[in-house]
Short mmCIF file of C-alpha atoms in Angstrom, two decimals:
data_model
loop_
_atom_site.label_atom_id
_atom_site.label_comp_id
_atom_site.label_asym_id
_atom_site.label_seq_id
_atom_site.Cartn_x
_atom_site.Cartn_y
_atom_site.Cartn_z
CA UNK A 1 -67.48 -5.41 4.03
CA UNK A 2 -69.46 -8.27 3.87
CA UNK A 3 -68.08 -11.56 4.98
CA UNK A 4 -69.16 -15.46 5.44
CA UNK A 5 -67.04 -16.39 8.47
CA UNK A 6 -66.77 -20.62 9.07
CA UNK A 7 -66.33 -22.97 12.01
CA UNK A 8 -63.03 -24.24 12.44
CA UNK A 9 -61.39 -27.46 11.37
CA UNK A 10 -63.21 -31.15 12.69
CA UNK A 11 -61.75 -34.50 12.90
CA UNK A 12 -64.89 -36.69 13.94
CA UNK A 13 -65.46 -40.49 14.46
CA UNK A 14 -67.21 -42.74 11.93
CA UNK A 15 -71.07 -42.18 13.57
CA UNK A 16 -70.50 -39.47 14.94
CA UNK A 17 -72.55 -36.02 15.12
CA UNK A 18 -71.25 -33.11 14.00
CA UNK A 19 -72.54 -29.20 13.04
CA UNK A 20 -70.60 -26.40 11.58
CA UNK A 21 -71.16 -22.87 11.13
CA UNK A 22 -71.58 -19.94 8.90
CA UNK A 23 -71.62 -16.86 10.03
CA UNK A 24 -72.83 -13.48 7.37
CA UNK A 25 -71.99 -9.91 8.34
CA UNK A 26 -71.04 -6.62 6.67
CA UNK A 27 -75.23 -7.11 4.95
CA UNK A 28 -78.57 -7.81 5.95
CA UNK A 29 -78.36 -11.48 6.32
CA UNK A 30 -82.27 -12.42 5.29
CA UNK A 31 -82.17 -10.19 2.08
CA UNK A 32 -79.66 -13.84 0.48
CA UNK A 33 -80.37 -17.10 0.07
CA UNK A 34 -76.90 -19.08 1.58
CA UNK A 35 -75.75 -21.97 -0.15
CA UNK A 36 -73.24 -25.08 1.06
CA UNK A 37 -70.63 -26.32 -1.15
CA UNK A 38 -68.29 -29.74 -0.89
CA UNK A 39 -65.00 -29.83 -2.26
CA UNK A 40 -63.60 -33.20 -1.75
CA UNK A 41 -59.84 -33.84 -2.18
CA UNK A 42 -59.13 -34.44 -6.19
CA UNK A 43 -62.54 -33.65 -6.70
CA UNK A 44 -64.05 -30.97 -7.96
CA UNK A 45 -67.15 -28.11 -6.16
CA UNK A 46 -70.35 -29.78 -5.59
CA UNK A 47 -73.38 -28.04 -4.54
CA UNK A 48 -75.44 -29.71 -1.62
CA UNK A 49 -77.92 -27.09 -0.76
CA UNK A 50 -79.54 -23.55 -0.43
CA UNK A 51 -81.89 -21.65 2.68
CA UNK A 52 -83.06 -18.89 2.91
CA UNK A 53 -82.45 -17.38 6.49
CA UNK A 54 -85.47 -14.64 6.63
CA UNK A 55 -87.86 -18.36 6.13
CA UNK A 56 -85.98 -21.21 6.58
CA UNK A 57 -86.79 -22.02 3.19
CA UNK A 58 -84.61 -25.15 2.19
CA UNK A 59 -83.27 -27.23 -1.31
CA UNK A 60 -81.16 -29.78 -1.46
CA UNK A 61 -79.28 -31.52 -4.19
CA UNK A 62 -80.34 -34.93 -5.03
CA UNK A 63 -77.01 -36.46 -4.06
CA UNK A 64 -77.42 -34.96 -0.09
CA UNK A 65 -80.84 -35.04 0.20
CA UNK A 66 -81.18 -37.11 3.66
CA UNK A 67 -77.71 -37.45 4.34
CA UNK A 68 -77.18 -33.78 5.64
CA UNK A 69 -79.98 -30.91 7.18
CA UNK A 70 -79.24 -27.03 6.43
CA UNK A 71 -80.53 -24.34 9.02
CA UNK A 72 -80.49 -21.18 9.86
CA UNK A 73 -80.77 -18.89 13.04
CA UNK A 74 -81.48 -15.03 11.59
CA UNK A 75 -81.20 -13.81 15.46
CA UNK A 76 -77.45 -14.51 14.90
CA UNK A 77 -77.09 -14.36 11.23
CA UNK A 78 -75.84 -17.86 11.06
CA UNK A 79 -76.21 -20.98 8.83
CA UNK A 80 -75.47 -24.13 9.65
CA UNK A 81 -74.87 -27.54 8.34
CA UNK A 82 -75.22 -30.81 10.28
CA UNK A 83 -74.90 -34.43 10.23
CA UNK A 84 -76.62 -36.86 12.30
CA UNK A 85 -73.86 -39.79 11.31
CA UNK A 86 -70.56 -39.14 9.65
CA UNK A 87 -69.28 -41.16 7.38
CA UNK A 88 -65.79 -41.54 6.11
CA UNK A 89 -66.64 -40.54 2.52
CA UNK A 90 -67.90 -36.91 4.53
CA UNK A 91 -64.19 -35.99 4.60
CA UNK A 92 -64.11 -32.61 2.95
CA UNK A 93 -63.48 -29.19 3.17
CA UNK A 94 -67.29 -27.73 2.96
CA UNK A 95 -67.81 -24.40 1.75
CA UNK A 96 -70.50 -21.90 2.65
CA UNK A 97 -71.35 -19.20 -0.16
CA UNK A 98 -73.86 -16.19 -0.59
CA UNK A 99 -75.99 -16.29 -3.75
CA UNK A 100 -76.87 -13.27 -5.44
CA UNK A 101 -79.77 -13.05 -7.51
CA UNK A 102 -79.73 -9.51 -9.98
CA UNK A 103 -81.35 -11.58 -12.72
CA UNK A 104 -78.50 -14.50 -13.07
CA UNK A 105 -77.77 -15.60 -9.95
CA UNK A 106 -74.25 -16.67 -9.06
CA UNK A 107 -72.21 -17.42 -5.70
CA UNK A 108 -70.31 -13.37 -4.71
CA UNK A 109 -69.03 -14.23 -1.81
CA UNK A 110 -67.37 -17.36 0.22
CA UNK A 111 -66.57 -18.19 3.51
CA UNK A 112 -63.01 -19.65 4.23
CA UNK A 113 -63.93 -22.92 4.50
CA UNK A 114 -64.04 -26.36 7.03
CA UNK A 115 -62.47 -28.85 6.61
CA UNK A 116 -63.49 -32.25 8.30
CA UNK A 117 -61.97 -34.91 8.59
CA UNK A 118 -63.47 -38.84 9.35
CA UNK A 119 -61.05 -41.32 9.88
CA UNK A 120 -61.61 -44.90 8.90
CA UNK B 1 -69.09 -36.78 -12.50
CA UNK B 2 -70.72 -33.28 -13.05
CA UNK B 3 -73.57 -32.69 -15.60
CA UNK B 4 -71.37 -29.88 -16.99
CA UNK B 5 -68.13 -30.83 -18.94
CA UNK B 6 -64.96 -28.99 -18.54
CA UNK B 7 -61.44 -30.37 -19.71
CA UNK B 8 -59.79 -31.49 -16.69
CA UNK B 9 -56.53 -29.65 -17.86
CA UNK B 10 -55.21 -26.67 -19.97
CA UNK B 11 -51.66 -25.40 -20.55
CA UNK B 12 -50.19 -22.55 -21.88
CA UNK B 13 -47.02 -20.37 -22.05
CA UNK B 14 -47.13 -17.05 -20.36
CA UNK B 15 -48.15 -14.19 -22.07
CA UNK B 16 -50.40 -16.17 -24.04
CA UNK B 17 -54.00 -16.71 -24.39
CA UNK B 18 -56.02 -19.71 -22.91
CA UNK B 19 -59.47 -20.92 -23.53
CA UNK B 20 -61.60 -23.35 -21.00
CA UNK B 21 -64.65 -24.80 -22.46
CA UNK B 22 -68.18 -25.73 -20.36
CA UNK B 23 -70.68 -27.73 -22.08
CA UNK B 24 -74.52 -28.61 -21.04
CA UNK B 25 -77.72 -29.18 -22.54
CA UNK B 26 -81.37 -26.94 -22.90
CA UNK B 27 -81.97 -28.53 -19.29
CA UNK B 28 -78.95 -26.00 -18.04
CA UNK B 29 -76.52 -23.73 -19.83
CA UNK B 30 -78.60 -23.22 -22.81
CA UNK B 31 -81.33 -21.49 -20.52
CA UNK B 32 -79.92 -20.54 -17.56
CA UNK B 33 -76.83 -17.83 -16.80
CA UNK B 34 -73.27 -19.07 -16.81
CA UNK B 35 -70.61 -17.89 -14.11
CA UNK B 36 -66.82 -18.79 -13.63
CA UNK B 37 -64.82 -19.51 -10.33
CA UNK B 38 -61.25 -19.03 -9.84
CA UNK B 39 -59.59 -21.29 -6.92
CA UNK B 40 -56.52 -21.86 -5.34
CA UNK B 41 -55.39 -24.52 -3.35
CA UNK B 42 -56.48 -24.50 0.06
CA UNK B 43 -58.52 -20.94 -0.57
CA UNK B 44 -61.93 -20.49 -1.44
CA UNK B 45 -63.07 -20.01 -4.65
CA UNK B 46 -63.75 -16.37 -6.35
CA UNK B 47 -65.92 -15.14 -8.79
CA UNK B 48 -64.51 -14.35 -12.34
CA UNK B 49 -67.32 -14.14 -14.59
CA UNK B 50 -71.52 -13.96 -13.65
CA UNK B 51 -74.44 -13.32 -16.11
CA UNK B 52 -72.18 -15.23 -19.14
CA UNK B 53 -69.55 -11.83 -19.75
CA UNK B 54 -69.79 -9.39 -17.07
CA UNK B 55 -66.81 -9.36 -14.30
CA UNK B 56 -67.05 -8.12 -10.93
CA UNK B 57 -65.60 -5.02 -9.83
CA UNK B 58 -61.60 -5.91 -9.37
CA UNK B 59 -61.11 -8.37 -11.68
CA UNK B 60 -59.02 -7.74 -14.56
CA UNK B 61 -60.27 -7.40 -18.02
CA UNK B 62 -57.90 -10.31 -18.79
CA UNK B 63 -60.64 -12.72 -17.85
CA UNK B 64 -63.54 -12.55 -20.17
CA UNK B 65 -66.40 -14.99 -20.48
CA UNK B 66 -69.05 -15.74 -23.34
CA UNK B 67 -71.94 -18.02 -23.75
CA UNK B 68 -73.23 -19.68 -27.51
CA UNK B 69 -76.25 -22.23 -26.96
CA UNK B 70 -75.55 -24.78 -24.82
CA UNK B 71 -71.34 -24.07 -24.00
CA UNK B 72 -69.86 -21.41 -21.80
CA UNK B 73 -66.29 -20.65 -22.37
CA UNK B 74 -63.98 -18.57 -20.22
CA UNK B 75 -60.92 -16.87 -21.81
CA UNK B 76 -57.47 -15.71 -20.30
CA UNK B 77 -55.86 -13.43 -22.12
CA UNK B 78 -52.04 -12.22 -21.30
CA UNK B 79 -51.50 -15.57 -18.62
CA UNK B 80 -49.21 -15.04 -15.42
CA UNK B 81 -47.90 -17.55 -13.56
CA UNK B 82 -50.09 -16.58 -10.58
CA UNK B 83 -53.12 -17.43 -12.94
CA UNK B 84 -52.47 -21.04 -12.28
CA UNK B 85 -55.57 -22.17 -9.96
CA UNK B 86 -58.83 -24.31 -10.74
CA UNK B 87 -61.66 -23.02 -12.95
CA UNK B 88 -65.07 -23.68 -12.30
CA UNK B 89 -67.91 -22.91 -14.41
CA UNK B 90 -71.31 -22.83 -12.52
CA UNK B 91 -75.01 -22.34 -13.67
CA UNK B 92 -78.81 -23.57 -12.63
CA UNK B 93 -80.65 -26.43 -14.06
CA UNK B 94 -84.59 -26.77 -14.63
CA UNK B 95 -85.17 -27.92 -10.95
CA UNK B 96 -83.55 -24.66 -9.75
CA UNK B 97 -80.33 -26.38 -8.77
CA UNK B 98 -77.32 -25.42 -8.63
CA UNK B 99 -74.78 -26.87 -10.73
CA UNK B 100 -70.70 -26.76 -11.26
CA UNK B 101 -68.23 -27.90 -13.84
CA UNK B 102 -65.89 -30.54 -12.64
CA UNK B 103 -63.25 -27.75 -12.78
CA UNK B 104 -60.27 -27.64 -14.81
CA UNK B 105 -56.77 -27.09 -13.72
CA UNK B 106 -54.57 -24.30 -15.64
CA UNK B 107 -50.63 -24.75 -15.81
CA UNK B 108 -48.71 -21.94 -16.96
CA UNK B 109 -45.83 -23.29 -18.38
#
């Protein structure tokens, strides 16, 4: 069964560092690119970025482009995203999903979901 | 606000039949396959619809989805109360990125 299994919750400090996880089992984690997803509250599902874990091959989204870094470790069939400074406007529950390509290309399955949380 | 354009809200009785729109340009939609996510509060979202019409295996053949230039739409046939979630359409745009409807919110009344 393949599954995308998250990091838990995060409440963080404006400034602070923070990291969360995605972890892919049940397939064979380099044969999918991963992507991460934002879903801020009353908002609707933004896409932030894509990597490929057999490369490291990376694309962001225009509007988190600097302001986040996606990696991967394919030793441990993880993905991760990170943040050197959190903001408040990073609260969010932050979605990882696996994209399969058969000639469309669409997001099959999800992890559960973090949430994080900045206070002001 | 998203490059695709969904109505933020739809409404219908149950039993009946509901229709969510998704409109884009050449740049997206109109070249590019259209897919459709379910999502309920506090869950992650599912996948209705890929490749414009087909469904995944488990999904009922209530849900049906169709593409015409640059609009997706995604129909709901026979509504239940437990269809009321958030739909999101989703495609690609020229720069190979991804791209998702602002979602619309379905009350079964």
């Amino acid at each position: 069964e393949v599954q995308l299994v998250q990091s838990g919750a995060e409440v963080k400090k404006p400034g602070e560092s923070l990291k969360i996880s995605c972890k892919g089992s049940g397939y064979t984690f380099t044969d999918n690119w991963i992507g991460w997803v934002r879903l801020m509250p009353g908002k609707g599902l933004e896409w932030m970025g894509i990597i490929h874990p057999d490369d490291s091959d990376t694309r962001y989204s225009p509007s988190f482009q600097g302001r986040v870094t996606i990696s991967a470790d394919k030793s441990i069939s993880t993905t991760y995203l990170h943040w050197s400074s959190l903001q408040v406007s990073d609260s969010a529950t932050y979605f990882c999903a696996r994209h399969l390509y058969d000639g469309s290309g669409y997001w099959d399955y999800w992890g559960q979901g973090t949430q994080v949380t900045v206070p002001p | 606000q998203s490059v695709l354009t969904q109505p933020p809200s739809v409404s219908a009785a149950p039993g009946q039949k509901v229709t969510i729109s998704c409109s884009g340009d050449n740049s997206n939609i109109g070249n590019h396959y259209v897919s459709w996510y379910q999502q309920f509060p506090g869950t992650a979202p599912k996948v209705l619809i890929y490749s414009n019409n087909q469904r995944p295996s488990g999904i009922p053949h209530r849900f049906s989805g169709s593409k015409s230039g640059t609009s997706a739409t995604l129909d709901i046939t026979g509504l239940q109360t437990g269809d009321e979630a958030t739909y999101y359409c989703g495609t690609w745009d020229s720069s190979q990125r991804a791209l998702f409807g602002g979602g619309t919110t379905l009350t079964v009344l």
